[in-house]
Amino acid sequence: MQGEFAFIEGIRRRAQQDAPDALDTSLVLGIGDDAAVWRPREGCESLITTDLLVEDVDFKIDYAVPAWLGHKVLAVSLSDIAAMGGRARFSLLSLGIPRTLGDEFWRDFFAGYFALADRLGVRLIGGDTSAAPERLVLDSIVIGECSRGRAVRRSRARVGDDVWVTGVVGGAHIGLSRLADGCRVTADVDDLTQRALRRHLKPEPPVEFGRRLGESGLAHSMIDVSDGLAQDLQHICVESEVSAEIDADRVPVAPEMQLITGDSSKGLLLALNGGEDFELLVTAATTSAGELIGLAGTCGVTLSRIGRIVDRGESCIYLTGPGYRRSFTPAGYEHFA
Ligand code: ADP
Ligand code: MG
């Protein structure tokens, strides 16, 4: 692999090319100095988020498509900004690089990273680069903004709110389990499997919907689905000191679920617990339903009303269906578990 300075120079050149400068009035100084300089816009608040992806813990290099890994490391942070109702503006990327990865890997990785960054008008303004003993370490930082007071928190769900989720859930988990079975992204895998692998390896969070929802002020609370739908709903419940009911037959289970189980109750369980879907989970007043659906339609996003926020108490999740209501213990992803 090329030396550190040449490597960073390559990133710098790429970051400055095609950058949306006209929009970038708030960037004073990007890559090349000890720190970047930017000036928050009048009337805006800054949102800052970081995601650490460690090889063999958060991803496997053997499963990865390098361009999709570059896409994903940015996408997961964009998902966090969207979940706050903000717009992503700038990114930083710190790399711990093992000797095993060559120039070709990095060319593809950055092609994926910048394709997503350029598409959404996000400008890479810095990072850090170091060697790592064996495993690749990626730290993705994104800076976003929202109008003052508009950031959507986990902690403001209210009793009586509807619970909504974008897209479908469980697909990323299916993709991961197919990868674990030895499936890879090659031309000969069938369409459904291909879609499942893609959901895991190249997530597309509904960032435009998140931003416009934040701007609209309609959402009482919001979180992105990274640990699993039920687990993330429980995070809202704990922070808001409420409980929630999920209507079992309204959960939008990913169509790829049929790849591994014909048993719909098992499929539901995997959809509730599977992680990394990077959809948005929202609570809002029942009276906002029409506007929410309209906004989702404008953004080309499907939205399902899957339940409601109920009385305070132990921050429980309940699963309901015809003739039953039972408490559901999320089994989503947890580090150190
Ligand atoms: P320092 O010694 O102050 O950390 P570096 O030589 O590491 O400076 O970095 C020089 C410039 O390159 C800085 O602006 C830094 O933000 C940027 N940079 C370094 N690594 C990366 C990277 N992986 N991605 C983007 N920018 C980077
Ligand atoms: Mg440095």
Short mmCIF file of C-alpha atoms and ligand atoms in Angstrom, two decimals:
data_model
loop_
_atom_site.label_atom_id
_atom_site.label_comp_id
_atom_site.label_asym_id
_atom_site.label_seq_id
_atom_site.Cartn_x
_atom_site.Cartn_y
_atom_site.Cartn_z
CA MET A 1 0.00 0.00 0.00
CA GLN A 2 1.09 3.60 -0.66
CA GLY A 3 2.50 5.73 2.20
CA GLU A 4 0.37 7.63 4.71
CA PHE A 5 0.87 11.08 3.18
CA ALA A 6 0.11 9.96 -0.37
CA PHE A 7 -2.93 8.09 0.95
CA ILE A 8 -4.30 11.16 2.75
CA GLU A 9 -3.51 13.37 -0.25
CA GLY A 10 -5.59 11.04 -2.42
CA ILE A 11 -8.52 11.31 -0.01
CA ARG A 12 -8.12 15.07 0.12
CA ARG A 13 -8.18 15.43 -3.62
CA ARG A 14 -11.24 13.24 -3.89
CA ALA A 15 -13.02 15.09 -1.08
CA GLN A 16 -12.55 18.44 -2.80
CA GLN A 17 -13.54 17.32 -6.24
CA ASP A 18 -17.26 17.58 -7.13
CA ALA A 19 -17.92 19.01 -3.69
CA PRO A 20 -21.14 20.98 -3.47
CA ASP A 21 -19.36 24.29 -2.83
CA ALA A 22 -22.32 26.48 -3.65
CA LEU A 23 -24.18 25.04 -0.68
CA ASP A 24 -21.09 25.00 1.45
CA THR A 25 -21.03 28.56 2.67
CA SER A 26 -20.57 27.31 6.22
CA LEU A 27 -17.32 25.39 5.53
CA VAL A 28 -14.34 27.64 6.18
CA LEU A 29 -11.55 25.04 5.98
CA GLY A 30 -11.62 21.34 5.09
CA ILE A 31 -8.90 18.66 4.97
CA GLY A 32 -5.27 19.79 5.25
CA ASP A 33 -4.84 21.57 8.55
CA ASP A 34 -4.84 20.50 12.20
CA ALA A 35 -8.59 20.86 12.36
CA ALA A 36 -11.44 21.75 10.04
CA VAL A 37 -13.30 25.03 10.49
CA TRP A 38 -16.97 25.54 9.91
CA ARG A 39 -19.51 28.15 10.82
CA PRO A 40 -22.95 26.90 11.89
CA ARG A 41 -25.76 28.59 10.04
CA GLU A 42 -27.82 31.22 11.82
CA GLY A 43 -30.82 29.68 13.56
CA CYS A 44 -29.43 26.14 13.33
CA GLU A 45 -28.18 23.65 15.88
CA SER A 46 -25.38 21.15 15.22
CA LEU A 47 -25.84 17.40 15.49
CA ILE A 48 -22.71 15.29 15.88
CA THR A 49 -22.54 11.51 15.82
CA THR A 50 -19.88 8.83 15.60
CA ASP A 51 -19.94 5.12 14.76
CA LEU A 52 -17.12 2.72 15.38
CA LEU A 53 -16.94 -0.33 13.12
CA VAL A 54 -14.42 -2.94 14.20
CA GLU A 55 -13.54 -5.85 11.90
CA ASP A 56 -14.80 -9.21 13.18
CA VAL A 57 -17.05 -7.46 15.68
CA ASP A 58 -19.18 -5.14 13.55
CA PHE A 59 -18.36 -6.53 10.11
CA LYS A 60 -16.39 -9.30 8.45
CA ILE A 61 -13.96 -8.44 5.70
CA ASP A 62 -14.70 -11.80 4.14
CA TYR A 63 -18.39 -10.82 3.66
CA ALA A 64 -17.66 -7.29 2.56
CA VAL A 65 -17.94 -5.78 -0.87
CA PRO A 66 -15.34 -3.00 -0.43
CA ALA A 67 -17.44 -0.31 -2.15
CA TRP A 68 -20.45 -1.30 -0.04
CA LEU A 69 -18.39 -1.17 3.16
CA GLY A 70 -17.40 2.39 2.26
CA HIS A 71 -21.09 3.13 1.68
CA LYS A 72 -22.19 1.47 4.91
CA VAL A 73 -19.73 3.17 7.23
CA LEU A 74 -21.16 6.53 6.14
CA ALA A 75 -24.78 5.32 5.88
CA VAL A 76 -24.94 4.23 9.53
CA SER A 77 -23.97 7.72 10.67
CA LEU A 78 -26.33 9.39 8.22
CA SER A 79 -29.04 7.22 9.74
CA ASP A 80 -28.29 8.68 13.18
CA ILE A 81 -28.54 12.25 11.88
CA ALA A 82 -31.81 11.38 10.11
CA ALA A 83 -33.14 9.89 13.36
CA MET A 84 -32.61 13.27 15.00
CA GLY A 85 -34.56 14.95 12.21
CA GLY A 86 -31.47 16.68 10.83
CA ARG A 87 -29.58 17.10 7.57
CA ALA A 88 -26.04 15.74 7.31
CA ARG A 89 -23.47 18.33 6.17
CA PHE A 90 -19.94 17.17 6.94
CA SER A 91 -18.15 13.93 7.69
CA LEU A 92 -14.86 12.77 9.16
CA LEU A 93 -13.39 9.32 8.81
CA SER A 94 -10.69 7.79 10.98
CA LEU A 95 -9.01 4.60 9.86
CA GLY A 96 -6.91 1.97 11.62
CA ILE A 97 -5.39 0.11 8.67
CA PRO A 98 -3.89 -3.39 8.74
CA ARG A 99 -1.18 -4.35 6.23
CA THR A 100 -3.41 -6.91 4.57
CA LEU A 101 -5.48 -4.34 2.64
CA GLY A 102 -4.03 -2.97 -0.57
CA ASP A 103 -4.66 0.04 -2.82
CA GLU A 104 -7.40 -1.73 -4.75
CA PHE A 105 -9.45 -2.22 -1.60
CA TRP A 106 -9.18 1.47 -0.73
CA ARG A 107 -10.00 2.64 -4.23
CA ASP A 108 -13.26 0.67 -4.13
CA PHE A 109 -13.99 1.58 -0.51
CA PHE A 110 -13.74 5.30 -1.25
CA ALA A 111 -15.72 4.96 -4.48
CA GLY A 112 -18.60 3.68 -2.33
CA TYR A 113 -18.07 6.24 0.39
CA PHE A 114 -17.98 9.24 -1.95
CA ALA A 115 -20.83 8.00 -4.14
CA LEU A 116 -23.11 8.24 -1.11
CA ALA A 117 -21.53 11.45 0.22
CA ASP A 118 -21.85 13.20 -3.15
CA ARG A 119 -25.42 12.01 -3.63
CA LEU A 120 -26.45 13.60 -0.32
CA GLY A 121 -24.24 16.68 -0.43
CA VAL A 122 -22.08 15.58 2.49
CA ARG A 123 -18.51 16.89 2.47
CA LEU A 124 -15.59 14.93 4.00
CA ILE A 125 -13.65 17.48 6.06
CA GLY A 126 -11.14 15.40 7.99
CA GLY A 127 -10.22 12.26 9.82
CA ASP A 128 -7.18 10.43 11.04
CA THR A 129 -5.11 7.59 9.69
CA SER A 130 -3.09 5.04 11.62
CA ALA A 131 -1.82 1.51 11.23
CA ALA A 132 -3.66 -1.29 13.03
CA PRO A 133 -2.04 -4.60 14.00
CA GLU A 134 -4.43 -7.03 12.30
CA ARG A 135 -7.98 -5.85 11.96
CA LEU A 136 -9.50 -2.89 10.16
CA VAL A 137 -11.02 -0.21 12.40
CA LEU A 138 -13.35 2.44 10.93
CA ASP A 139 -14.61 5.45 12.85
CA SER A 140 -17.24 7.46 11.01
CA ILE A 141 -18.22 10.90 12.23
CA VAL A 142 -20.99 13.00 10.75
CA ILE A 143 -21.95 16.57 11.55
CA GLY A 144 -25.45 17.65 10.69
CA GLU A 145 -27.80 20.47 11.46
CA CYS A 146 -31.42 21.17 12.20
CA SER A 147 -33.42 24.29 12.94
CA ARG A 148 -33.05 25.44 16.52
CA GLY A 149 -35.16 23.33 18.87
CA ARG A 150 -36.21 20.86 16.14
CA ALA A 151 -33.97 17.90 17.03
CA VAL A 152 -36.23 14.86 17.58
CA ARG A 153 -35.33 13.01 20.76
CA ARG A 154 -35.96 9.51 22.00
CA SER A 155 -37.36 10.91 25.21
CA ARG A 156 -40.51 12.74 24.09
CA ALA A 157 -42.91 9.91 23.21
CA ARG A 158 -46.36 10.53 24.70
CA VAL A 159 -49.08 8.17 25.84
CA GLY A 160 -51.57 7.84 22.99
CA ASP A 161 -48.96 8.33 20.23
CA ASP A 162 -49.05 6.04 17.23
CA VAL A 163 -45.86 4.08 16.55
CA TRP A 164 -44.68 4.07 12.91
CA VAL A 165 -41.83 2.40 11.09
CA THR A 166 -40.47 3.09 7.60
CA GLY A 167 -39.76 0.38 5.04
CA VAL A 168 -39.50 -3.25 6.11
CA VAL A 169 -37.65 -4.95 8.94
CA GLY A 170 -35.74 -8.19 9.34
CA GLY A 171 -34.15 -8.17 5.88
CA ALA A 172 -30.67 -7.18 7.06
CA HIS A 173 -30.71 -10.03 9.53
CA ILE A 174 -31.63 -12.48 6.77
CA GLY A 175 -28.79 -11.12 4.67
CA LEU A 176 -26.34 -11.65 7.51
CA SER A 177 -27.53 -15.18 8.10
CA ARG A 178 -27.20 -16.00 4.37
CA LEU A 179 -23.64 -14.62 4.45
CA ALA A 180 -22.90 -16.79 7.48
CA ASP A 181 -24.19 -19.78 5.46
CA GLY A 182 -21.56 -19.07 2.83
CA CYS A 183 -23.64 -17.03 0.36
CA ARG A 184 -21.77 -14.19 -1.34
CA VAL A 185 -22.66 -11.32 -3.65
CA THR A 186 -22.08 -13.01 -6.99
CA ALA A 187 -23.99 -13.00 -10.25
CA ASP A 188 -25.40 -16.48 -9.71
CA VAL A 189 -27.37 -15.88 -6.51
CA ASP A 190 -31.11 -15.45 -6.94
CA ASP A 191 -32.79 -12.03 -6.73
CA LEU A 192 -34.32 -12.47 -3.31
CA THR A 193 -31.01 -13.54 -1.77
CA GLN A 194 -29.26 -10.70 -3.57
CA ARG A 195 -31.73 -8.25 -2.02
CA ALA A 196 -31.20 -9.71 1.45
CA LEU A 197 -27.41 -9.46 1.14
CA ARG A 198 -27.79 -5.91 -0.03
CA ARG A 199 -29.97 -4.95 2.91
CA HIS A 200 -27.20 -6.06 5.23
CA LEU A 201 -24.18 -4.86 3.27
CA LYS A 202 -25.49 -1.65 1.70
CA PRO A 203 -28.28 -0.11 3.80
CA GLU A 204 -30.18 2.91 2.45
CA PRO A 205 -31.56 4.83 5.42
CA PRO A 206 -34.52 7.11 4.61
CA VAL A 207 -32.53 10.28 5.27
CA GLU A 208 -34.73 12.69 3.34
CA PHE A 209 -37.81 11.54 5.22
CA GLY A 210 -36.00 11.92 8.57
CA ARG A 211 -34.91 15.44 7.76
CA ARG A 212 -38.31 16.57 6.53
CA LEU A 213 -40.03 14.94 9.46
CA GLY A 214 -37.74 16.85 11.81
CA GLU A 215 -38.48 20.09 10.02
CA SER A 216 -42.22 19.41 10.16
CA GLY A 217 -42.28 19.10 13.94
CA LEU A 218 -44.75 16.18 13.60
CA ALA A 219 -42.64 13.52 15.33
CA HIS A 220 -42.72 13.38 19.12
CA SER A 221 -39.86 10.89 19.26
CA MET A 222 -37.66 9.04 16.79
CA ILE A 223 -34.84 6.47 16.68
CA ASP A 224 -33.22 4.51 13.88
CA VAL A 225 -33.60 0.74 13.87
CA SER A 226 -30.08 -0.52 14.42
CA ASP A 227 -30.33 -2.93 17.38
CA GLY A 228 -33.68 -4.42 16.31
CA LEU A 229 -37.20 -2.96 16.08
CA ALA A 230 -38.35 -4.14 19.52
CA GLN A 231 -35.08 -3.21 21.23
CA ASP A 232 -35.06 0.25 19.68
CA LEU A 233 -38.71 0.82 20.57
CA GLN A 234 -37.77 -0.12 24.10
CA HIS A 235 -35.01 2.52 24.04
CA ILE A 236 -37.73 5.10 23.25
CA CYS A 237 -39.90 3.68 26.03
CA VAL A 238 -37.14 3.80 28.64
CA GLU A 239 -36.12 7.35 27.74
CA SER A 240 -39.73 8.54 27.58
CA GLU A 241 -40.91 6.54 30.64
CA VAL A 242 -43.74 4.92 28.72
CA SER A 243 -44.61 1.46 27.40
CA ALA A 244 -45.61 0.41 23.89
CA GLU A 245 -47.86 -2.09 22.15
CA ILE A 246 -46.93 -3.61 18.80
CA ASP A 247 -49.69 -5.10 16.63
CA ALA A 248 -48.16 -8.38 15.50
CA ASP A 249 -49.88 -8.45 12.12
CA ARG A 250 -48.89 -4.88 11.23
CA VAL A 251 -45.13 -5.34 11.43
CA PRO A 252 -43.76 -4.92 7.86
CA VAL A 253 -41.71 -8.09 7.65
CA ALA A 254 -39.13 -8.00 4.84
CA PRO A 255 -40.11 -10.22 1.88
CA GLU A 256 -36.67 -11.88 2.09
CA MET A 257 -37.88 -13.57 5.28
CA GLN A 258 -39.35 -16.36 3.13
CA LEU A 259 -35.77 -17.41 2.35
CA ILE A 260 -35.32 -18.89 5.77
CA THR A 261 -38.70 -19.61 7.23
CA GLY A 262 -42.19 -20.35 6.05
CA ASP A 263 -43.35 -20.11 9.67
CA SER A 264 -44.82 -16.61 10.03
CA SER A 265 -44.46 -16.49 13.82
CA LYS A 266 -40.75 -17.24 13.55
CA GLY A 267 -40.48 -14.65 10.79
CA LEU A 268 -42.15 -12.08 13.03
CA LEU A 269 -39.75 -12.83 15.85
CA LEU A 270 -36.74 -12.36 13.56
CA ALA A 271 -38.24 -9.14 12.20
CA LEU A 272 -38.74 -7.78 15.73
CA ASN A 273 -35.25 -8.70 16.89
CA GLY A 274 -33.11 -8.55 13.75
CA GLY A 275 -30.73 -5.59 13.71
CA GLU A 276 -29.23 -3.14 11.24
CA ASP A 277 -32.30 -2.38 9.16
CA PHE A 278 -31.59 1.35 9.48
CA GLU A 279 -35.24 2.23 9.12
CA LEU A 280 -36.80 5.01 11.21
CA LEU A 281 -39.08 4.33 14.16
CA VAL A 282 -41.30 7.30 14.95
CA THR A 283 -44.00 8.17 17.45
CA ALA A 284 -46.51 10.92 16.72
CA ALA A 285 -49.98 12.09 17.67
CA THR A 286 -52.82 10.14 16.06
CA THR A 287 -54.06 13.39 14.53
CA SER A 288 -50.79 13.64 12.52
CA ALA A 289 -51.37 10.34 10.68
CA GLY A 290 -52.52 11.90 7.41
CA GLU A 291 -49.66 14.37 7.25
CA LEU A 292 -47.12 11.67 8.09
CA ILE A 293 -48.36 9.40 5.33
CA GLY A 294 -48.31 12.34 2.91
CA LEU A 295 -44.74 13.23 3.85
CA ALA A 296 -43.60 9.63 3.48
CA GLY A 297 -45.23 9.46 0.06
CA THR A 298 -43.43 12.63 -1.04
CA CYS A 299 -40.13 11.06 0.00
CA GLY A 300 -40.88 7.72 -1.67
CA VAL A 301 -40.88 5.92 1.66
CA THR A 302 -43.43 3.38 2.89
CA LEU A 303 -44.67 3.89 6.40
CA SER A 304 -46.50 1.37 8.60
CA ARG A 305 -48.44 2.14 11.73
CA ILE A 306 -47.41 -0.76 13.93
CA GLY A 307 -48.72 0.13 17.38
CA ARG A 308 -49.13 2.75 20.07
CA ILE A 309 -47.58 4.24 23.16
CA VAL A 310 -49.40 3.22 26.32
CA ASP A 311 -49.23 4.11 29.96
CA ARG A 312 -46.04 4.65 31.93
CA GLY A 313 -44.81 1.85 34.13
CA GLU A 314 -41.93 -0.47 33.48
CA SER A 315 -41.19 0.58 29.89
CA CYS A 316 -42.46 -2.74 28.57
CA ILE A 317 -43.10 -3.83 25.02
CA TYR A 318 -46.38 -5.71 24.49
CA LEU A 319 -47.22 -7.78 21.46
CA THR A 320 -50.92 -7.77 20.58
CA GLY A 321 -53.09 -9.68 18.15
CA PRO A 322 -56.57 -11.14 17.90
CA GLY A 323 -57.43 -12.21 21.46
CA TYR A 324 -54.02 -11.75 23.06
CA ARG A 325 -51.71 -9.17 24.60
CA ARG A 326 -48.46 -10.46 26.04
CA SER A 327 -45.30 -8.83 27.20
CA PHE A 328 -42.37 -9.18 24.78
CA THR A 329 -38.75 -9.14 25.84
CA PRO A 330 -36.56 -7.73 23.06
CA ALA A 331 -33.53 -9.83 22.16
CA GLY A 332 -31.78 -7.37 19.90
CA TYR A 333 -28.07 -6.91 19.53
CA GLU A 334 -25.99 -5.91 22.54
CA HIS A 335 -22.21 -5.65 22.75
CA PHE A 336 -20.65 -7.47 25.76
CA ALA A 337 -23.79 -9.63 26.04
P1 ADP B 1 -2.44 15.40 12.40
O1 ADP B 1 -1.02 14.96 12.50
O2 ADP B 1 -2.71 16.80 12.86
O3 ADP B 1 -3.42 14.39 12.92
P2 ADP B 1 -2.70 14.32 9.78
O4 ADP B 1 -1.41 14.36 9.03
O5 ADP B 1 -3.13 13.07 10.41
O6 ADP B 1 -2.70 15.52 10.82
O7 ADP B 1 -3.86 14.80 8.83
C1 ADP B 1 -3.70 15.84 7.92
C2 ADP B 1 -5.04 16.25 7.38
O8 ADP B 1 -5.62 15.14 6.73
C3 ADP B 1 -6.04 16.67 8.46
O9 ADP B 1 -6.82 17.73 7.92
C4 ADP B 1 -6.89 15.43 8.66
O10 ADP B 1 -8.19 15.79 9.09
C5 ADP B 1 -6.88 14.81 7.28
N1 ADP B 1 -7.00 13.33 7.33
C6 ADP B 1 -6.15 12.43 7.86
N2 ADP B 1 -6.62 11.17 7.71
C7 ADP B 1 -7.80 11.29 7.05
C8 ADP B 1 -8.78 10.36 6.62
N3 ADP B 1 -8.66 9.04 6.83
N4 ADP B 1 -9.88 10.83 6.01
C9 ADP B 1 -10.04 12.15 5.83
N5 ADP B 1 -9.15 13.08 6.19
C10 ADP B 1 -8.05 12.66 6.82
MG MG B 2 -3.47 12.47 12.24
#
